[in-house]
Amino acid sequence: ATMPAKDLVVSGSYTINSYKLTLYLNDEVYFEDTFEYGAEITVPEVEVPDNMKFEGWEEEIPAVMPAHDVTIYGKMVEDGSSAVDFLFNADDTVTIYNLNGVMLYKNVKVNEIKERLTPGVYIINGKKVIIR
């Protein structure tokens, strides 16, 4: 509690915090690992079956591990379809915004809008969707 009247050597050690990275593909765990803070992140390439197409990850996988757990979702759909087909039925009514919050389409059927969406990122009924 008080400093003695002589030299004192204090030693200690530390460990780097580790955090979990979880990647979900079609809502199932695709990859999960723990990385130390600041460590380079490497993940396996997505193996895509012949009849499928990888739509990508909803956000970029960080190059190095940040100081928190990271969870990222991705989609794989049948070739010839899109994430819109996976998330919504053809008769579902959706409202679509761009990433700036500008409403592009309101209360339209999915089957009426799919062909009009150019490649990009949209918010469809509150979900971030990548159209490639």
The first five atom37 places (N, CA, C, CB, O) and aatype in JSON, in Angstrom:
{
  "aatype": [0, 16, 12, 14, 0, 11, 3, 10, 19, 19, 15, 7, 15, 18, 16, 9, 2, 15, 18, 11, 10, 16, 10, 18, 10, 2, 3, 6, 19, 18, 13, 6, 3, 16, 13, 6, 18, 7, 0, 6, 9, 16, 19, 14, 6, 19, 6, 19, 14, 3, 2, 12, 11, 13, 6, 7, 17, 6, 6, 6, 9, 14, 0, 19, 12, 14, 0, 8, 3, 19, 16, 9, 18, 7, 11, 12, 19, 6, 3, 7, 15, 15, 0, 19, 3, 13, 10, 13, 2, 0, 3, 3, 16, 19, 16, 9, 18, 2, 10, 2, 7, 19, 12, 10, 18, 11, 2, 19, 11, 19, 2, 6, 9, 11, 6, 1, 10, 16, 14, 7, 19, 18, 9, 9, 2, 7, 11, 11, 19, 9, 9, 1],
  "atom_mask": [
    [1, 1, 1, 1, 1],
    [1, 1, 1, 1, 1],
    [1, 1, 1, 1, 1],
    [1, 1, 1, 1, 1],
    [1, 1, 1, 1, 1],
    [1, 1, 1, 1, 1],
    [1, 1, 1, 1, 1],
    [1, 1, 1, 1, 1],
    [1, 1, 1, 1, 1],
    [1, 1, 1, 1, 1],
    [1, 1, 1, 1, 1],
    [1, 1, 1, 0, 1],
    [1, 1, 1, 1, 1],
    [1, 1, 1, 1, 1],
    [1, 1, 1, 1, 1],
    [1, 1, 1, 1, 1],
    [1, 1, 1, 1, 1],
    [1, 1, 1, 1, 1],
    [1, 1, 1, 1, 1],
    [1, 1, 1, 1, 1],
    [1, 1, 1, 1, 1],
    [1, 1, 1, 1, 1],
    [1, 1, 1, 1, 1],
    [1, 1, 1, 1, 1],
    [1, 1, 1, 1, 1],
    [1, 1, 1, 1, 1],
    [1, 1, 1, 1, 1],
    [1, 1, 1, 1, 1],
    [1, 1, 1, 1, 1],
    [1, 1, 1, 1, 1],
    [1, 1, 1, 1, 1],
    [1, 1, 1, 1, 1],
    [1, 1, 1, 1, 1],
    [1, 1, 1, 1, 1],
    [1, 1, 1, 1, 1],
    [1, 1, 1, 1, 1],
    [1, 1, 1, 1, 1],
    [1, 1, 1, 0, 1],
    [1, 1, 1, 1, 1],
    [1, 1, 1, 1, 1],
    [1, 1, 1, 1, 1],
    [1, 1, 1, 1, 1],
    [1, 1, 1, 1, 1],
    [1, 1, 1, 1, 1],
    [1, 1, 1, 1, 1],
    [1, 1, 1, 1, 1],
    [1, 1, 1, 1, 1],
    [1, 1, 1, 1, 1],
    [1, 1, 1, 1, 1],
    [1, 1, 1, 1, 1],
    [1, 1, 1, 1, 1],
    [1, 1, 1, 1, 1],
    [1, 1, 1, 1, 1],
    [1, 1, 1, 1, 1],
    [1, 1, 1, 1, 1],
    [1, 1, 1, 0, 1],
    [1, 1, 1, 1, 1],
    [1, 1, 1, 1, 1],
    [1, 1, 1, 1, 1],
    [1, 1, 1, 1, 1],
    [1, 1, 1, 1, 1],
    [1, 1, 1, 1, 1],
    [1, 1, 1, 1, 1],
    [1, 1, 1, 1, 1],
    [1, 1, 1, 1, 1],
    [1, 1, 1, 1, 1],
    [1, 1, 1, 1, 1],
    [1, 1, 1, 1, 1],
    [1, 1, 1, 1, 1],
    [1, 1, 1, 1, 1],
    [1, 1, 1, 1, 1],
    [1, 1, 1, 1, 1],
    [1, 1, 1, 1, 1],
    [1, 1, 1, 0, 1],
    [1, 1, 1, 1, 1],
    [1, 1, 1, 1, 1],
    [1, 1, 1, 1, 1],
    [1, 1, 1, 1, 1],
    [1, 1, 1, 1, 1],
    [1, 1, 1, 0, 1],
    [1, 1, 1, 1, 1],
    [1, 1, 1, 1, 1],
    [1, 1, 1, 1, 1],
    [1, 1, 1, 1, 1],
    [1, 1, 1, 1, 1],
    [1, 1, 1, 1, 1],
    [1, 1, 1, 1, 1],
    [1, 1, 1, 1, 1],
    [1, 1, 1, 1, 1],
    [1, 1, 1, 1, 1],
    [1, 1, 1, 1, 1],
    [1, 1, 1, 1, 1],
    [1, 1, 1, 1, 1],
    [1, 1, 1, 1, 1],
    [1, 1, 1, 1, 1],
    [1, 1, 1, 1, 1],
    [1, 1, 1, 1, 1],
    [1, 1, 1, 1, 1],
    [1, 1, 1, 1, 1],
    [1, 1, 1, 1, 1],
    [1, 1, 1, 0, 1],
    [1, 1, 1, 1, 1],
    [1, 1, 1, 1, 1],
    [1, 1, 1, 1, 1],
    [1, 1, 1, 1, 1],
    [1, 1, 1, 1, 1],
    [1, 1, 1, 1, 1],
    [1, 1, 1, 1, 1],
    [1, 1, 1, 1, 1],
    [1, 1, 1, 1, 1],
    [1, 1, 1, 1, 1],
    [1, 1, 1, 1, 1],
    [1, 1, 1, 1, 1],
    [1, 1, 1, 1, 1],
    [1, 1, 1, 1, 1],
    [1, 1, 1, 1, 1],
    [1, 1, 1, 1, 1],
    [1, 1, 1, 1, 1],
    [1, 1, 1, 1, 1],
    [1, 1, 1, 0, 1],
    [1, 1, 1, 1, 1],
    [1, 1, 1, 1, 1],
    [1, 1, 1, 1, 1],
    [1, 1, 1, 1, 1],
    [1, 1, 1, 1, 1],
    [1, 1, 1, 0, 1],
    [1, 1, 1, 1, 1],
    [1, 1, 1, 1, 1],
    [1, 1, 1, 1, 1],
    [1, 1, 1, 1, 1],
    [1, 1, 1, 1, 1],
    [1, 1, 1, 1, 1]
  ],
  "atom_positions": [
    [[0.82, -1.19, 0.0], [0.0, 0.0, 0.0], [0.87, 1.26, 0.0], [-0.93, 0.0, 1.2], [0.48, 2.28, -0.56]],
    [[2.04, 1.18, 0.63], [2.95, 2.34, 0.63], [4.29, 1.9, 0.07], [3.11, 2.95, 2.06], [4.65, 0.73, 0.16]],
    [[5.01, 2.85, -0.49], [6.32, 2.57, -1.09], [7.33, 2.31, 0.02], [6.79, 3.74, -1.99], [7.47, 3.13, 0.92]],
    [[8.05, 1.17, -0.04], [9.06, 0.89, 0.98], [10.28, 1.82, 0.8], [9.5, -0.6, 0.93], [10.4, 2.5, -0.23]],
    [[11.15, 1.84, 1.76], [12.34, 2.7, 1.74], [13.47, 2.03, 0.99], [12.79, 3.05, 3.17], [14.64, 2.22, 1.33]],
    [[13.16, 1.24, -0.02], [14.18, 0.59, -0.84], [13.64, 0.45, -2.25], [14.58, -0.81, -0.25], [12.45, 0.64, -2.49]],
    [[14.54, 0.11, -3.2], [14.1, -0.1, -4.57], [13.13, -1.27, -4.62], [15.32, -0.35, -5.5], [13.21, -2.23, -3.85]],
    [[12.21, -1.15, -5.56], [11.19, -2.18, -5.7], [11.04, -2.49, -7.18], [9.83, -1.71, -5.08], [10.92, -1.57, -7.99]],
    [[11.04, -3.76, -7.55], [10.84, -4.18, -8.94], [9.46, -4.83, -9.02], [11.98, -5.18, -9.41], [9.15, -5.77, -8.3]],
    [[8.66, -4.29, -9.91], [7.32, -4.84, -10.14], [7.29, -5.37, -11.56], [6.2, -3.76, -9.89], [7.65, -4.66, -12.5]],
    [[6.87, -6.59, -11.75], [6.77, -7.15, -13.09], [5.35, -7.66, -13.31], [7.82, -8.29, -13.31], [4.63, -8.0, -12.38]],
    [[4.99, -7.7, -14.56], [3.66, -8.16, -14.92], [3.66, -8.67, -16.34], [0.0, 0.0, 0.0], [4.69, -8.67, -17.02]],
    [[2.55, -9.09, -16.77], [2.42, -9.55, -18.15], [1.05, -9.15, -18.66], [2.63, -11.09, -18.25], [0.17, -8.77, -17.89]],
    [[0.89, -9.23, -19.96], [-0.39, -8.9, -20.55], [-0.64, -9.85, -21.72], [-0.43, -7.42, -21.02], [0.28, -10.47, -22.24]],
    [[-1.87, -9.93, -22.1], [-2.23, -10.69, -23.29], [-3.07, -9.78, -24.18], [-3.0, -12.0, -22.92], [-3.78, -8.9, -23.69]],
    [[-2.99, -10.01, -25.45], [-3.78, -9.24, -26.4], [-5.2, -9.81, -26.4], [-3.15, -9.28, -27.83], [-5.38, -11.03, -26.43]],
    [[-6.18, -8.94, -26.36], [-7.57, -9.39, -26.4], [-7.86, -10.08, -27.73], [-8.53, -8.2, -26.2], [-7.33, -9.7, -28.77]],
    [[-8.69, -11.09, -27.67], [-9.12, -11.81, -28.87], [-10.61, -11.61, -29.06], [-8.78, -13.31, -28.77], [-11.37, -11.48, -28.1]],
    [[-11.02, -11.6, -30.33], [-12.43, -11.4, -30.68], [-12.84, -12.4, -31.73], [-12.68, -9.96, -31.17], [-12.0, -12.94, -32.46]],
    [[-14.15, -12.66, -31.81], [-14.67, -13.69, -32.71], [-15.18, -13.08, -34.01], [-15.79, -14.49, -32.03], [-15.89, -12.07, -34.0]],
    [[-14.8, -13.71, -35.12], [-15.34, -13.39, -36.44], [-16.24, -14.54, -36.85], [-14.18, -13.16, -37.5], [-15.83, -15.7, -36.86]],
    [[-17.5, -14.21, -37.2], [-18.45, -15.22, -37.64], [-19.02, -14.78, -38.98], [-19.59, -15.44, -36.59], [-19.54, -13.67, -39.11]],
    [[-18.92, -15.65, -39.98], [-19.51, -15.4, -41.28], [-20.67, -16.38, -41.47], [-18.45, -15.55, -42.42], [-20.51, -17.59, -41.32]],
    [[-21.82, -15.83, -41.81], [-23.0, -16.65, -42.09], [-23.25, -16.63, -43.59], [-24.25, -16.13, -41.32], [-23.21, -15.57, -44.21]],
    [[-23.51, -17.78, -44.16], [-23.87, -17.9, -45.56], [-25.25, -18.53, -45.6], [-22.81, -18.74, -46.38], [-25.43, -19.67, -45.17]],
    [[-26.23, -17.77, -46.13], [-27.63, -18.21, -46.14], [-28.09, -18.6, -44.73], [-27.82, -19.39, -47.1], [-28.75, -19.62, -44.54]],
    [[-27.73, -17.76, -43.77], [-28.14, -17.88, -42.36], [-27.58, -19.1, -41.64], [-29.62, -17.92, -42.28], [-28.06, -19.46, -40.56]],
    [[-26.56, -19.76, -42.21], [-25.87, -20.85, -41.53], [-24.41, -20.45, -41.37], [-26.0, -22.19, -42.32], [-23.84, -19.78, -42.23]],
    [[-23.8, -20.87, -40.25], [-22.4, -20.52, -40.01], [-21.53, -21.11, -41.11], [-21.94, -21.02, -38.61], [-21.5, -22.33, -41.3]],
    [[-20.84, -20.24, -41.83], [-19.93, -20.66, -42.89], [-18.5, -20.74, -42.37], [-20.01, -19.7, -44.09], [-17.76, -21.66, -42.69]],
    [[-18.13, -19.75, -41.54], [-16.78, -19.68, -41.01], [-16.84, -18.99, -39.65], [-15.82, -18.93, -41.98], [-17.56, -18.01, -39.47]],
    [[-16.06, -19.52, -38.71], [-16.0, -18.91, -37.39], [-14.6, -19.14, -36.84], [-17.09, -19.5, -36.42], [-14.09, -20.26, -36.86]],
    [[-13.98, -18.06, -36.35], [-12.64, -18.17, -35.78], [-12.42, -17.01, -34.82], [-11.55, -18.19, -36.89], [-13.15, -16.02, -34.85]],
    [[-11.43, -17.15, -33.99], [-11.06, -16.1, -33.05], [-9.71, -15.53, -33.47], [-11.0, -16.65, -31.59], [-8.78, -16.28, -33.78]],
    [[-9.63, -14.2, -33.49], [-8.41, -13.5, -33.88], [-8.02, -12.52, -32.78], [-8.6, -12.77, -35.24], [-8.88, -11.93, -32.13]],
    [[-6.72, -12.36, -32.59], [-6.25, -11.34, -31.67], [-6.51, -9.96, -32.27], [-4.75, -11.53, -31.35], [-6.51, -9.79, -33.49]],
    [[-6.73, -8.99, -31.41], [-6.91, -7.6, -31.86], [-5.73, -7.2, -32.75], [-7.04, -6.63, -30.63], [-4.57, -7.4, -32.38]],
    [[-6.03, -6.65, -33.92], [-5.0, -6.18, -34.84], [-4.41, -7.25, -35.75], [0.0, 0.0, 0.0], [-3.61, -6.93, -36.63]],
    [[-4.8, -8.51, -35.56], [-4.26, -9.6, -36.4], [-4.89, -9.54, -37.79], [-4.52, -10.99, -35.74], [-6.04, -9.14, -37.94]],
    [[-4.12, -9.94, -38.79], [-4.64, -10.0, -40.15], [-5.71, -11.1, -40.23], [-3.49, -10.27, -41.18], [-5.53, -12.2, -39.71]],
    [[-6.81, -10.77, -40.89], [-7.91, -11.72, -41.03], [-7.82, -12.4, -42.39], [-9.29, -11.02, -40.85], [-7.76, -11.73, -43.42]],
    [[-7.82, -13.71, -42.37], [-7.91, -14.48, -43.61], [-9.06, -15.47, -43.46], [-6.56, -15.23, -43.93], [-9.21, -16.13, -42.43]],
    [[-9.86, -15.54, -44.51], [-11.0, -16.47, -44.5], [-10.94, -17.29, -45.79], [-12.37, -15.7, -44.38], [-10.42, -16.83, -46.8]],
    [[-11.47, -18.5, -45.75], [-11.46, -19.33, -46.96], [-12.36, -18.76, -48.05], [-11.89, -20.76, -46.63], [-13.38, -18.14, -47.76]],
    [[-11.98, -18.97, -49.29], [-12.82, -18.58, -50.43], [-14.11, -19.38, -50.39], [-12.07, -18.8, -51.79], [-14.13, -20.54, -49.97]],
    [[-15.18, -18.76, -50.81], [-16.47, -19.43, -50.85], [-16.47, -20.42, -52.01], [-17.64, -18.41, -50.98], [-16.22, -20.04, -53.16]],
    [[-16.76, -21.67, -51.7], [-16.87, -22.69, -52.75], [-18.29, -22.65, -53.28], [-16.5, -24.12, -52.21], [-19.25, -22.87, -52.55]],
    [[-18.42, -22.37, -54.57], [-19.73, -22.18, -55.18], [-20.07, -23.4, -56.03], [-19.76, -20.87, -56.02], [-19.36, -23.69, -57.0]],
    [[-21.15, -24.11, -55.7], [-21.59, -25.23, -56.53], [-21.96, -24.74, -57.94], [-22.79, -25.96, -55.88], [-22.24, -23.56, -58.13]],
    [[-21.96, -25.65, -58.91], [-22.22, -25.31, -60.31], [-23.54, -24.57, -60.53], [-22.21, -26.55, -61.15], [-23.6, -23.66, -61.35]],
    [[-24.58, -24.95, -59.82], [-25.89, -24.36, -60.07], [-26.18, -23.14, -59.19], [-26.96, -25.4, -59.85], [-27.32, -22.65, -59.14]],
    [[-25.16, -22.64, -58.49], [-25.36, -21.54, -57.56], [-24.49, -20.34, -57.93], [-25.05, -22.0, -56.12], [-23.58, -20.44, -58.75]],
    [[-24.81, -19.21, -57.3], [-24.05, -17.97, -57.51], [-23.87, -17.31, -56.14], [-24.78, -17.0, -58.53], [-24.84, -17.16, -55.4]],
    [[-22.63, -16.91, -55.82], [-22.36, -16.21, -54.56], [-22.67, -14.74, -54.75], [-20.88, -16.42, -54.1], [-22.07, -14.09, -55.6]],
    [[-23.61, -14.21, -53.97], [-24.04, -12.81, -54.08], [-23.11, -11.86, -53.34], [-25.46, -12.65, -53.55], [-23.18, -10.64, -53.54]],
    [[-22.25, -12.39, -52.48], [-21.32, -11.54, -51.74], [-21.72, -11.36, -50.29], [0.0, 0.0, 0.0], [-22.76, -11.86, -49.85]],
    [[-20.87, -10.65, -49.56], [-21.1, -10.36, -48.15], [-21.81, -9.02, -48.02], [-19.78, -10.35, -47.36], [-21.57, -8.12, -48.83]],
    [[-22.66, -8.88, -47.02], [-23.41, -7.64, -46.82], [-22.5, -6.46, -46.5], [-24.42, -7.83, -45.7], [-22.86, -5.31, -46.77]],
    [[-21.35, -6.73, -45.93], [-20.37, -5.68, -45.68], [-18.98, -6.27, -45.86], [-20.54, -5.09, -44.25], [-18.8, -7.49, -45.91]],
    [[-18.01, -5.4, -45.97], [-16.65, -5.83, -46.23], [-16.06, -6.52, -45.0], [-15.77, -4.64, -46.64], [-16.25, -6.07, -43.87]],
    [[-15.34, -7.62, -45.23], [-14.65, -8.29, -44.14], [-13.42, -7.45, -43.81], [-14.25, -9.78, -44.53], [-12.64, -7.13, -44.71]],
    [[-13.22, -7.07, -42.54], [-12.07, -6.21, -42.21], [-10.75, -6.9, -42.51], [-12.12, -5.81, -40.74], [-10.64, -8.12, -42.43]],
    [[-9.74, -6.1, -42.84], [-8.4, -6.64, -43.12], [-7.73, -7.1, -41.84], [-7.52, -5.59, -43.82], [-7.02, -8.1, -41.83]],
    [[-7.97, -6.38, -40.75], [-7.43, -6.75, -39.44], [-8.55, -6.76, -38.43], [-6.3, -5.77, -39.0], [-9.57, -6.09, -38.6]],
    [[-8.36, -7.53, -37.36], [-9.42, -7.7, -36.36], [-9.58, -6.45, -35.53], [-9.12, -8.9, -35.46], [-8.61, -5.98, -34.92]],
    [[-10.8, -5.89, -35.49], [-11.06, -4.74, -34.63], [-11.24, -5.18, -33.18], [-12.31, -3.97, -35.12], [-11.17, -6.37, -32.87]],
    [[-11.47, -4.23, -32.3], [-11.6, -4.51, -30.87], [-13.04, -4.87, -30.5], [-11.14, -3.3, -30.05], [-13.57, -4.38, -29.5]],
    [[-13.66, -5.72, -31.3], [-15.01, -6.22, -31.0], [-15.29, -7.43, -31.88], [-16.09, -5.11, -31.23], [-14.63, -7.62, -32.91]],
    [[-16.25, -8.24, -31.48], [-16.68, -9.37, -32.3], [-17.29, -8.84, -33.6], [-17.7, -10.27, -31.54], [-17.88, -7.76, -33.62]],
    [[-17.14, -9.61, -34.67], [-17.65, -9.21, -35.99], [-18.53, -10.34, -36.52], [-16.48, -8.89, -36.98], [-18.13, -11.51, -36.51]],
    [[-19.72, -9.98, -36.99], [-20.64, -10.92, -37.61], [-21.05, -10.35, -38.96], [-21.89, -11.2, -36.7], [-21.51, -9.21, -39.04]],
    [[-20.87, -11.14, -40.03], [-21.19, -10.69, -41.37], [-22.0, -11.77, -42.07], [-19.89, -10.36, -42.18], [-21.73, -12.96, -41.92]],
    [[-23.0, -11.33, -42.83], [-23.89, -12.26, -43.53], [-23.64, -12.2, -45.03], [-25.37, -11.93, -43.23], [-23.34, -11.14, -45.58]],
    [[-23.77, -13.35, -45.69], [-23.65, -13.43, -47.14], [-24.76, -14.3, -47.7], [0.0, 0.0, 0.0], [-25.46, -15.0, -46.97]],
    [[-24.9, -14.23, -49.02], [-25.96, -14.98, -49.69], [-25.4, -15.77, -50.87], [-27.07, -14.04, -50.16], [-24.53, -15.3, -51.6]],
    [[-25.93, -16.97, -51.02], [-25.69, -17.78, -52.2], [-27.06, -18.12, -52.75], [-24.83, -19.08, -51.87], [-27.93, -18.6, -52.02]],
    [[-27.27, -17.88, -54.03], [-28.57, -18.12, -54.65], [-28.4, -19.02, -55.86], [-29.25, -16.79, -55.05], [-27.29, -19.22, -56.35]],
    [[-29.51, -19.56, -56.33], [-29.46, -20.36, -57.55], [-29.02, -19.48, -58.7], [-30.84, -21.02, -57.84], [-29.43, -18.32, -58.8]],
    [[-28.19, -20.02, -59.56], [-27.71, -19.26, -60.71], [-28.91, -18.81, -61.53], [-26.74, -20.12, -61.58], [-29.84, -19.58, -61.78]],
    [[-28.89, -17.55, -61.95], [-30.01, -17.0, -62.68], [-30.99, -16.27, -61.79], [0.0, 0.0, 0.0], [-31.9, -15.6, -62.27]],
    [[-30.81, -16.4, -60.47], [-31.67, -15.66, -59.55], [-30.82, -14.63, -58.82], [-32.39, -16.61, -58.54], [-29.62, -14.54, -59.06]],
    [[-31.44, -13.88, -57.95], [-30.7, -12.85, -57.22], [-31.07, -12.92, -55.75], [-30.99, -11.45, -57.78], [-31.92, -13.71, -55.35]],
    [[-30.42, -12.08, -54.95], [-30.72, -12.02, -53.52], [-32.19, -11.65, -53.3], [-29.8, -11.02, -52.81], [-32.79, -12.06, -52.31]],
    [[-32.75, -10.87, -54.21], [-34.17, -10.49, -54.09], [-35.03, -11.74, -54.13], [-34.58, -9.5, -55.22], [-35.99, -11.86, -53.37]],
    [[-34.7, -12.69, -55.03], [-35.45, -13.94, -55.11], [-35.32, -14.76, -53.84], [-34.98, -14.75, -56.31], [-36.26, -15.44, -53.43]],
    [[-34.15, -14.69, -53.22], [-33.91, -15.48, -52.01], [-34.65, -14.89, -50.81], [-32.41, -15.55, -51.72], [-35.18, -15.63, -49.99]],
    [[-34.68, -13.57, -50.72], [-35.26, -12.9, -49.55], [-36.76, -12.72, -49.62], [-34.62, -11.57, -49.38], [-37.44, -12.7, -48.58]],
    [[-37.3, -12.6, -50.83], [-38.71, -12.25, -50.97], [-39.38, -13.17, -51.99], [-38.87, -10.78, -51.4], [-38.73, -13.68, -52.9]],
    [[-40.67, -13.37, -51.83], [-41.46, -14.1, -52.81], [-41.84, -13.14, -53.94], [-42.73, -14.73, -52.17], [-41.87, -11.93, -53.73]],
    [[-42.13, -13.67, -55.12], [-42.45, -12.85, -56.28], [-43.64, -11.93, -56.04], [-42.72, -13.73, -57.48], [-43.69, -10.83, -56.59]],
    [[-44.59, -12.36, -55.22], [-45.8, -11.56, -54.97], [-45.67, -10.64, -53.75], [-46.98, -12.48, -54.78], [-46.61, -9.91, -53.44]],
    [[-44.52, -10.68, -53.06], [-44.33, -9.8, -51.9], [-44.32, -8.34, -52.36], [-43.02, -10.14, -51.16], [-43.84, -8.03, -53.45]],
    [[-44.85, -7.46, -51.53], [-44.82, -6.03, -51.78], [-43.65, -5.44, -51.0], [-46.17, -5.35, -51.36], [-43.49, -5.7, -49.81]],
    [[-42.81, -4.66, -51.69], [-41.61, -4.11, -51.06], [-41.51, -2.61, -51.3], [-40.37, -4.81, -51.6], [-42.11, -2.06, -52.23]],
    [[-40.74, -1.96, -50.44], [-40.36, -0.56, -50.61], [-38.85, -0.53, -50.67], [-40.93, 0.35, -49.45], [-38.18, -1.15, -49.84]],
    [[-38.3, 0.19, -51.65], [-36.87, 0.17, -51.91], [-36.29, 1.57, -51.78], [-36.57, -0.41, -53.31], [-36.81, 2.54, -52.33]],
    [[-35.17, 1.64, -51.04], [-34.42, 2.89, -50.85], [-33.0, 2.7, -51.36], [-34.42, 3.33, -49.35], [-32.48, 1.58, -51.37]],
    [[-32.36, 3.79, -51.78], [-30.92, 3.71, -52.04], [-30.21, 3.94, -50.71], [-30.46, 4.76, -53.13], [-30.86, 4.17, -49.69]],
    [[-28.87, 3.88, -50.71], [-28.13, 4.01, -49.46], [-28.15, 5.42, -48.9], [-26.71, 3.56, -49.66], [-27.75, 5.63, -47.75]],
    [[-28.59, 6.39, -49.67], [-28.72, 7.76, -49.18], [-30.08, 7.99, -48.54], [-28.51, 8.75, -50.32], [-30.37, 9.1, -48.09]],
    [[-30.92, 6.96, -48.49], [-32.23, 7.08, -47.87], [-33.31, 7.61, -48.79], [0.0, 0.0, 0.0], [-34.4, 7.93, -48.33]],
    [[-33.0, 7.7, -50.08], [-33.99, 8.18, -51.04], [-34.87, 7.01, -51.47], [-33.29, 8.84, -52.27], [-34.37, 5.98, -51.92]],
    [[-36.19, 7.18, -51.34], [-37.11, 6.12, -51.74], [-37.14, 6.03, -53.26], [-38.53, 6.37, -51.16], [-37.38, 7.02, -53.95]],
    [[-36.9, 4.82, -53.77], [-36.91, 4.6, -55.22], [-38.24, 4.02, -55.69], [-35.77, 3.68, -55.61], [-38.77, 4.43, -56.72]],
    [[-38.78, 3.08, -54.93], [-40.04, 2.43, -55.27], [-40.8, 2.17, -53.97], [-39.81, 1.1, -56.06], [-40.21, 1.79, -52.97]],
    [[-42.11, 2.39, -54.0], [-42.93, 2.18, -52.81], [-44.06, 1.2, -53.11], [-43.5, 3.53, -52.3], [-44.8, 1.36, -54.08]],
    [[-44.17, 0.2, -52.26], [-45.26, -0.78, -52.32], [-45.42, -1.4, -53.71], [-46.57, -0.13, -51.9], [-46.5, -1.37, -54.29]],
    [[-44.34, -1.94, -54.24], [-44.38, -2.62, -55.54], [-44.14, -4.11, -55.34], [-43.32, -2.01, -56.53], [-43.49, -4.52, -54.38]],
    [[-44.66, -4.9, -56.26], [-44.45, -6.34, -56.21], [-43.02, -6.67, -56.66], [-45.5, -7.08, -57.11], [-42.49, -6.04, -57.57]],
    [[-42.42, -7.67, -56.01], [-41.05, -8.07, -56.32], [-40.91, -8.44, -57.8], [-40.62, -9.24, -55.44], [-39.95, -8.03, -58.44]],
    [[-41.87, -9.21, -58.34], [-41.75, -9.64, -59.73], [-41.84, -8.46, -60.71], [-42.84, -10.65, -60.05], [-41.44, -8.61, -61.86]],
    [[-42.36, -7.31, -60.28], [-42.44, -6.13, -61.15], [-41.16, -5.29, -61.09], [-43.64, -5.28, -60.77], [-40.92, -4.49, -61.99]],
    [[-40.37, -5.45, -60.07], [-39.25, -4.55, -59.84], [-37.88, -5.16, -60.13], [-39.28, -4.08, -58.43], [-36.92, -4.43, -60.38]],
    [[-37.76, -6.47, -60.11], [-36.45, -7.13, -60.22], [-35.64, -6.67, -61.43], [-36.64, -8.63, -60.3], [-34.45, -6.39, -61.31]],
    [[-36.27, -6.58, -62.57], [-35.56, -6.25, -63.8], [-35.12, -4.78, -63.84], [-36.43, -6.56, -65.0], [-34.22, -4.43, -64.6]],
    [[-35.75, -3.92, -63.04], [-35.42, -2.5, -63.05], [-34.25, -2.14, -62.14], [-36.63, -1.71, -62.64], [-33.68, -1.06, -62.27]],
    [[-33.89, -3.03, -61.23], [-32.81, -2.74, -60.3], [-31.45, -2.99, -60.96], [-32.95, -3.59, -59.02], [-31.15, -4.11, -61.37]],
    [[-30.66, -1.95, -61.06], [-29.31, -2.07, -61.61], [-28.37, -2.56, -60.52], [-28.81, -0.72, -62.2], [-28.73, -2.5, -59.34]],
    [[-27.18, -3.04, -60.87], [-26.24, -3.49, -59.84], [-25.97, -2.38, -58.83], [-24.93, -3.95, -60.48], [-25.77, -1.23, -59.19]],
    [[-25.97, -2.75, -57.58], [-25.73, -1.8, -56.51], [-26.24, -2.33, -55.19], [0.0, 0.0, 0.0], [-26.61, -3.5, -55.08]],
    [[-26.24, -1.47, -54.18], [-26.71, -1.83, -52.85], [-27.99, -1.05, -52.57], [-25.61, -1.53, -51.76], [-28.04, 0.16, -52.78]],
    [[-29.0, -1.74, -52.09], [-30.3, -1.15, -51.81], [-30.76, -1.55, -50.42], [-31.35, -1.57, -52.88], [-30.28, -2.53, -49.86]],
    [[-31.69, -0.79, -49.88], [-32.39, -1.18, -48.67], [-33.8, -1.55, -49.1], [-32.39, -0.01, -47.57], [-34.58, -0.71, -49.54]],
    [[-34.13, -2.85, -48.98], [-35.43, -3.36, -49.4], [-36.14, -3.88, -48.17], [-35.29, -4.48, -50.5], [-35.7, -4.84, -47.53]],
    [[-37.25, -3.24, -47.84], [-38.03, -3.59, -46.64], [-37.11, -3.69, -45.41], [-38.78, -4.92, -46.84], [-37.26, -4.59, -44.59]],
    [[-36.18, -2.74, -45.3], [-35.3, -2.66, -44.13], [-34.1, -3.57, -44.16], [0.0, 0.0, 0.0], [-33.33, -3.61, -43.2]],
    [[-33.89, -4.33, -45.25], [-32.74, -5.23, -45.37], [-31.79, -4.7, -46.42], [-33.2, -6.67, -45.72], [-32.21, -4.28, -47.5]],
    [[-30.49, -4.72, -46.11], [-29.49, -4.32, -47.09], [-29.33, -5.46, -48.09], [-28.12, -3.97, -46.4], [-29.07, -6.6, -47.71]],
    [[-29.49, -5.15, -49.39], [-29.45, -6.15, -50.44], [-28.46, -5.7, -51.52], [-30.86, -6.38, -51.05], [-28.51, -4.55, -51.98]],
    [[-27.58, -6.6, -51.9], [-26.62, -6.31, -52.97], [-27.13, -6.94, -54.25], [-25.18, -6.85, -52.62], [-27.42, -8.13, -54.3]],
    [[-27.25, -6.13, -55.29], [-27.65, -6.62, -56.62], [-26.41, -6.57, -57.49], [-28.84, -5.76, -57.24], [-25.79, -5.51, -57.64]],
    [[-26.04, -7.71, -58.05], [-24.84, -7.78, -58.89], [-25.22, -7.97, -60.32], [-23.91, -8.92, -58.45], [-24.35, -8.06, -61.19]]
  ]
}
